[in-house]
PDB file of C-alpha atoms and ligand atoms in Angstrom:
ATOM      1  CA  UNK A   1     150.644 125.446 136.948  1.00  0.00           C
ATOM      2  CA  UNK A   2     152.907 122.743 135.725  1.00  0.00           C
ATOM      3  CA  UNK A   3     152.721 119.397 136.549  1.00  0.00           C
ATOM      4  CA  UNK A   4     155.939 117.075 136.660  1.00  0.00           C
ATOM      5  CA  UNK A   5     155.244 113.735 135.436  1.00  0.00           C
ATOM      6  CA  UNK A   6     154.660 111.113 137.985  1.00  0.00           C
ATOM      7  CA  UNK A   7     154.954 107.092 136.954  1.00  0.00           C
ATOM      8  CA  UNK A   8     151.231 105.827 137.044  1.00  0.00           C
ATOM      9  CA  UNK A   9     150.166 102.044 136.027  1.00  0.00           C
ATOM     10  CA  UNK A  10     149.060 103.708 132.376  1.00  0.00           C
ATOM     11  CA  UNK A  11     152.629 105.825 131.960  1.00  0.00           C
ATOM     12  CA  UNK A  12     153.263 106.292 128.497  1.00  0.00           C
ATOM     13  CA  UNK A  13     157.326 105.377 129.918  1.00  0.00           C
ATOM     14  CA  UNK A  14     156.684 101.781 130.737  1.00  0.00           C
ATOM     15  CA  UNK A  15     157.387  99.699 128.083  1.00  0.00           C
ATOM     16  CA  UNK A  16     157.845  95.405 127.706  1.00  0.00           C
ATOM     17  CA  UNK A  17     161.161  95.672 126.577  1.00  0.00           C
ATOM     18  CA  UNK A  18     163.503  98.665 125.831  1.00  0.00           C
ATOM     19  CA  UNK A  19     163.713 100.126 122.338  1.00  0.00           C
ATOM     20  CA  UNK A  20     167.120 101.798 120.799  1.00  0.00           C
ATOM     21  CA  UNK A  21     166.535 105.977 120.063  1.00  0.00           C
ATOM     22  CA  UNK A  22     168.713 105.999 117.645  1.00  0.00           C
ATOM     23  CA  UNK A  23     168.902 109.996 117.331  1.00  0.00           C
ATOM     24  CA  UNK A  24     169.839 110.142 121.319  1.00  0.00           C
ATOM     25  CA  UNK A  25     173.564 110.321 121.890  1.00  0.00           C
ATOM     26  CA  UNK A  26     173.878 108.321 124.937  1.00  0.00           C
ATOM     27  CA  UNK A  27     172.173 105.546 126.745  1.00  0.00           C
ATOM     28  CA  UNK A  28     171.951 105.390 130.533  1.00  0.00           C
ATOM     29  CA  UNK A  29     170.523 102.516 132.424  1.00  0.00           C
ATOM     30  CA  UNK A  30     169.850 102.012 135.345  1.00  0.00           C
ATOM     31  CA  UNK A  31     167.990  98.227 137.663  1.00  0.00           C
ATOM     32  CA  UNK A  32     167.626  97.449 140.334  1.00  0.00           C
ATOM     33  CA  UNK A  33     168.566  93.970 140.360  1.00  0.00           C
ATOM     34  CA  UNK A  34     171.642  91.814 138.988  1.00  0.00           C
ATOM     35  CA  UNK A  35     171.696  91.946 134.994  1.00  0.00           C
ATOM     36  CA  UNK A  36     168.098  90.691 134.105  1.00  0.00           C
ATOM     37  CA  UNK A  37     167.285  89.238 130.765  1.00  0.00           C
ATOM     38  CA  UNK A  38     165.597  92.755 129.819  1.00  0.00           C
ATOM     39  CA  UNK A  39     169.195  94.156 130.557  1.00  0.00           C
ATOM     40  CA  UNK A  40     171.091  91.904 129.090  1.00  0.00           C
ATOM     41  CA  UNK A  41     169.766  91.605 125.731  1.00  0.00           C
ATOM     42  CA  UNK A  42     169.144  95.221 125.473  1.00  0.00           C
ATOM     43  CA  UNK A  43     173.075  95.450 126.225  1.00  0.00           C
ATOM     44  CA  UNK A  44     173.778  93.092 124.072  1.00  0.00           C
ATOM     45  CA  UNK A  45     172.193  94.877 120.974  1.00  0.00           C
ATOM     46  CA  UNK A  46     173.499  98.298 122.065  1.00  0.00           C
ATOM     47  CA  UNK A  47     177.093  97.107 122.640  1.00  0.00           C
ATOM     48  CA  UNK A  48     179.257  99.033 119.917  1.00  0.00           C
ATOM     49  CA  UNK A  49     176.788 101.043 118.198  1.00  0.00           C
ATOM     50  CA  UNK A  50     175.757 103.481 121.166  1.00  0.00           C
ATOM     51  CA  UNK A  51     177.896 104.998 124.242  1.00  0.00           C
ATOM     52  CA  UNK A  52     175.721 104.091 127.254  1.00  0.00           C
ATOM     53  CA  UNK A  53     176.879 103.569 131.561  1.00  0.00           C
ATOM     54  CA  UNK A  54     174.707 101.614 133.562  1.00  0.00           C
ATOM     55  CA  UNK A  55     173.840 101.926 137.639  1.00  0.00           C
ATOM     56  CA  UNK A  56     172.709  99.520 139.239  1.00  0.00           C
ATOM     57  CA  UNK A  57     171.103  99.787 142.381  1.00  0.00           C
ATOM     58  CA  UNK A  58     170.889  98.005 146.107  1.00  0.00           C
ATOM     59  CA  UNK A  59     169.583 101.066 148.716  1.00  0.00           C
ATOM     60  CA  UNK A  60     169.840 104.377 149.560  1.00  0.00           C
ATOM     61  CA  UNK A  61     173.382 105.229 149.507  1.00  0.00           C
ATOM     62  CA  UNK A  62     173.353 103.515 145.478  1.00  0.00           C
ATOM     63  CA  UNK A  63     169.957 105.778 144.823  1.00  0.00           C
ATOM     64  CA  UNK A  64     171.448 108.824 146.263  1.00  0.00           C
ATOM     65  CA  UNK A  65     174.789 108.164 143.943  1.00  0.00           C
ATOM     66  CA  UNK A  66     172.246 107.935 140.971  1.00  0.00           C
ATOM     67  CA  UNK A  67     171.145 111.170 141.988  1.00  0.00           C
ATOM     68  CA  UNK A  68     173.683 112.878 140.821  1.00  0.00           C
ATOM     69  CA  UNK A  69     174.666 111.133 137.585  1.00  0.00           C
ATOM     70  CA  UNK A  70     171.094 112.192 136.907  1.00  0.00           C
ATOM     71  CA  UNK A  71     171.983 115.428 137.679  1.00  0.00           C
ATOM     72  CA  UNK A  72     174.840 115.648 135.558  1.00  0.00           C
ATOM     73  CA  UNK A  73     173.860 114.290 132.583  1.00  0.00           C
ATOM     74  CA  UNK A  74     173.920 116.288 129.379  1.00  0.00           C
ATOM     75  CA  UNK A  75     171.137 117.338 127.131  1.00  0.00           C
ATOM     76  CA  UNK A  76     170.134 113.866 124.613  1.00  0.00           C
ATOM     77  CA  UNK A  77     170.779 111.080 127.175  1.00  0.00           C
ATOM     78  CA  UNK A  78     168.208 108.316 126.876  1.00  0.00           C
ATOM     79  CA  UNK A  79     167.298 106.765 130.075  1.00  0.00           C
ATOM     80  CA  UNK A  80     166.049 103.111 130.881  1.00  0.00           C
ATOM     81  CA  UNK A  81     164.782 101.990 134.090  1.00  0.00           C
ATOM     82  CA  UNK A  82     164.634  98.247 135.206  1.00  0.00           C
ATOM     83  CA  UNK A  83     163.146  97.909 138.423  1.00  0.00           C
ATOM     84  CA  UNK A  84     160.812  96.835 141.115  1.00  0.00           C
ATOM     85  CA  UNK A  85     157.366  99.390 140.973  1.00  0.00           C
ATOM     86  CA  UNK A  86     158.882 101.166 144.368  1.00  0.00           C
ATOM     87  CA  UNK A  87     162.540 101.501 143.135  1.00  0.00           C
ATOM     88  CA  UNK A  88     161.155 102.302 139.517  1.00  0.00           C
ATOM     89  CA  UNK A  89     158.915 105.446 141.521  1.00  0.00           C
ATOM     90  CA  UNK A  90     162.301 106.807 143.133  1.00  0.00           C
ATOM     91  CA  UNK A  91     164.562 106.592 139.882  1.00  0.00           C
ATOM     92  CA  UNK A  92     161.782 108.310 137.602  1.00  0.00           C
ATOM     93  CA  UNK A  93     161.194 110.972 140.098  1.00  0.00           C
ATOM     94  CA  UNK A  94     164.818 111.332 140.506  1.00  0.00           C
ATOM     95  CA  UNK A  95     165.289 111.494 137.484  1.00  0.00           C
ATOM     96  CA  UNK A  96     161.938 113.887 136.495  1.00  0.00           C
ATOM     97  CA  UNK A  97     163.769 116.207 139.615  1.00  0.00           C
ATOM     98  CA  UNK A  98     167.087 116.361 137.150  1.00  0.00           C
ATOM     99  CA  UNK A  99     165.386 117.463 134.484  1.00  0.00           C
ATOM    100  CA  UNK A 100     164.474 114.392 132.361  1.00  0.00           C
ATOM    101  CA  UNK A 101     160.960 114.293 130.499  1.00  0.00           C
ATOM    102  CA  UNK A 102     158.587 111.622 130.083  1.00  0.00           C
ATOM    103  CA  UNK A 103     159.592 111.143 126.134  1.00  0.00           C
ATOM    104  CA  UNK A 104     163.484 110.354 127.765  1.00  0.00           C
ATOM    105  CA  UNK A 105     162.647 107.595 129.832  1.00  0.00           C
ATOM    106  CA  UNK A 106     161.564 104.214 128.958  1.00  0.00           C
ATOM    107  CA  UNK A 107     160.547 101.813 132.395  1.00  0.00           C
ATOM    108  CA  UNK A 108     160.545  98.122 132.412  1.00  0.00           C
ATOM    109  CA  UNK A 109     158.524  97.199 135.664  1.00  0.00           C
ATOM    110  CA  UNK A 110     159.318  93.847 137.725  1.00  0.00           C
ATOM    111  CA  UNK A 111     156.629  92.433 139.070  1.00  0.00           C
ATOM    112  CA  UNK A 112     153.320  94.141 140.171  1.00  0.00           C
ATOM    113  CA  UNK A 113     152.567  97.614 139.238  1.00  0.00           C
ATOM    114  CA  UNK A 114     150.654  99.834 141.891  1.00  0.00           C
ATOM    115  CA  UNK A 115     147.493 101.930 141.528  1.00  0.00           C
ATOM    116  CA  UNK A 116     145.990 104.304 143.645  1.00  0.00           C
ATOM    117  CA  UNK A 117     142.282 106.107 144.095  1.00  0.00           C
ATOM    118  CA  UNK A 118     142.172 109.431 144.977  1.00  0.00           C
ATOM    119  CA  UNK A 119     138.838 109.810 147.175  1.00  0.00           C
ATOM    120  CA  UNK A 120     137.192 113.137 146.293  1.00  0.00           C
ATOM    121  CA  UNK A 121     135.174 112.941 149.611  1.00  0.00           C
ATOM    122  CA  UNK A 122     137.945 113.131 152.120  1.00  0.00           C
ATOM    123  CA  UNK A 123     140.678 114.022 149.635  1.00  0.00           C
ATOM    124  CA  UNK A 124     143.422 110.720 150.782  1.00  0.00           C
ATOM    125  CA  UNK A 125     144.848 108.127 148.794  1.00  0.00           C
ATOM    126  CA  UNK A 126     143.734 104.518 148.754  1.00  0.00           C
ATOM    127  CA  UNK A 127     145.972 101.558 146.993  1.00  0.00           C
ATOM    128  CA  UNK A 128     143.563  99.909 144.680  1.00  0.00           C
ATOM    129  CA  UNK A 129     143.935  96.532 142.578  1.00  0.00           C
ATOM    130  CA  UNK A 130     142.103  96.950 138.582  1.00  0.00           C
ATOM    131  CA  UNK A 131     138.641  97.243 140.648  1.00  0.00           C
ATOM    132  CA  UNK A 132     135.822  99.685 138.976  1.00  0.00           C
ATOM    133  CA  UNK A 133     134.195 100.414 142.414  1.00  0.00           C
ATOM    134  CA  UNK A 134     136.623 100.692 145.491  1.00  0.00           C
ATOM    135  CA  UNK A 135     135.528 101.514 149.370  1.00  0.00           C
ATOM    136  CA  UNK A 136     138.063 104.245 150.865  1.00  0.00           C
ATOM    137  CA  UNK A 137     140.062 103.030 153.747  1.00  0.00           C
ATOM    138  CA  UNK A 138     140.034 106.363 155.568  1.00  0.00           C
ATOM    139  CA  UNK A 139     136.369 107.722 155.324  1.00  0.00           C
ATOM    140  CA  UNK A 140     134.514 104.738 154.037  1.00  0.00           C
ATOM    141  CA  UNK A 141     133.186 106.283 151.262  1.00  0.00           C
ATOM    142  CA  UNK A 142     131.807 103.993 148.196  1.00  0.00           C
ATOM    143  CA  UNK A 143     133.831 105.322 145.672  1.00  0.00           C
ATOM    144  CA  UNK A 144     133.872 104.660 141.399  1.00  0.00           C
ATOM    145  CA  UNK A 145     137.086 104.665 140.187  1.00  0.00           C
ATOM    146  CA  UNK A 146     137.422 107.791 137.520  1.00  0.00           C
ATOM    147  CA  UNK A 147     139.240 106.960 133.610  1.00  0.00           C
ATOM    148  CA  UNK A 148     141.622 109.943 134.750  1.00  0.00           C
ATOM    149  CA  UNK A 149     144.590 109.730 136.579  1.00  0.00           C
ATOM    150  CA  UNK A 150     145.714 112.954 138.668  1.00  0.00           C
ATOM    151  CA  UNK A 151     149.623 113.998 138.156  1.00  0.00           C
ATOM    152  CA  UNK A 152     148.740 116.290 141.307  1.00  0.00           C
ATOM    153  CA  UNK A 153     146.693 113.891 143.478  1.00  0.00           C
ATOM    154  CA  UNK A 154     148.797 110.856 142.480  1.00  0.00           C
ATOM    155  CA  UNK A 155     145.951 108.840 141.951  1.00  0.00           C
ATOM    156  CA  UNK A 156     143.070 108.225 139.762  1.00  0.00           C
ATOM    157  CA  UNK A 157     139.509 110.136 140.803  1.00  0.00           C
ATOM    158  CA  UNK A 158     137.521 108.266 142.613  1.00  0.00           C
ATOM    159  CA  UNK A 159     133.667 109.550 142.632  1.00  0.00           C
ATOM    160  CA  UNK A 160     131.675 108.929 145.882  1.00  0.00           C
ATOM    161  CA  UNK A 161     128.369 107.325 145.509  1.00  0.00           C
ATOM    162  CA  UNK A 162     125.925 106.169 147.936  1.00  0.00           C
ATOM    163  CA  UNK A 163     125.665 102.365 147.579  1.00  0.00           C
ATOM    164  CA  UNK A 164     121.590 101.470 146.728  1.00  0.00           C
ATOM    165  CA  UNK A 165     120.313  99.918 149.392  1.00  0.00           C
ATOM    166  CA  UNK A 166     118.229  96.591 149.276  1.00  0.00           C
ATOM    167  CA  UNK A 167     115.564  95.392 151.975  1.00  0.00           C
TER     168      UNK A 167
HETATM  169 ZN1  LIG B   1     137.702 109.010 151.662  1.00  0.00          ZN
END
């Protein structure tokens, strides 16, 4: 079974600051946000030496118009995402759903990034912080929070233990 990429705290895509690929043949970036210093200066060192369009985005109606310029792009497009962690999820999966792959897509994240545990006892997703150990909000399970993150389950595995008691 395949598994489409999903963004995760530990993507490979999310980056500090976009990087040109010089061998792509077109740039396309999309944020969330007014032009943000990330934007700018990436513009600013793209401008005349790379074709590129950029989105950007304020609420459904925009994300559903960047739908289809996902949709429509050709083979070799680069894409950069600026955006808050939610917006960033919707434009990579977009995006993912077009046909984009996780070496086309660099993601510059505003703000917090968010992590879930996936509780192998009663199979639901918990939002963690960077905790090791992590209590699961539907079963109450103690659970440790596994190296691996799940493309499937969306989450990292989290292993129940029973907590050792003291008297
Ligand atoms: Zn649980």
């Amino acid at each position: 079974m395949y598994n489409s990429p999903v963004l995760f705290d530990q993507s490979d895509t999310i980056v500090e600051k976009f990087t040109m690929q010089p061998e792509r043949r077109k740039y396309l970036i999309i944020s969330d946000q007014k032009k943000t210093d990330v934007v700018k200066h990436f513009m600013n060192d793209i401008e005349q030496q790379v074709q590129y369009e950029s989105y950007e985005i304020n609420g459904e109606a925009d994300l559903e118009k960047v739908n289809e310029v996902l949709i429509l792009q050709k083979m070799g497009t680069q894409l950069y995402i600026a955006a808050d962690w939610d917006n960033a999820v919707d434009i990579f999966t977009a995006a993912v759903e077009a046909g984009f792959t996780e070496e086309d897509i660099q993601t510059v994240i505003y703000g917090p990034k968010r992590r879930y545990v996936y509780c192998m006892k009663c199979y639901r997703l918990n939002e963690i912080n960077k905790e090791k150990e992590a209590q699961c909000s539907h079963c109450d399970a103690m659970m440790e929070v596994g190296p691996f993150f799940s493309k499937v389950r969306k989450g990292y595995i989290g292993y129940p233990f029973i907590p050792v008691k003291s008297f």
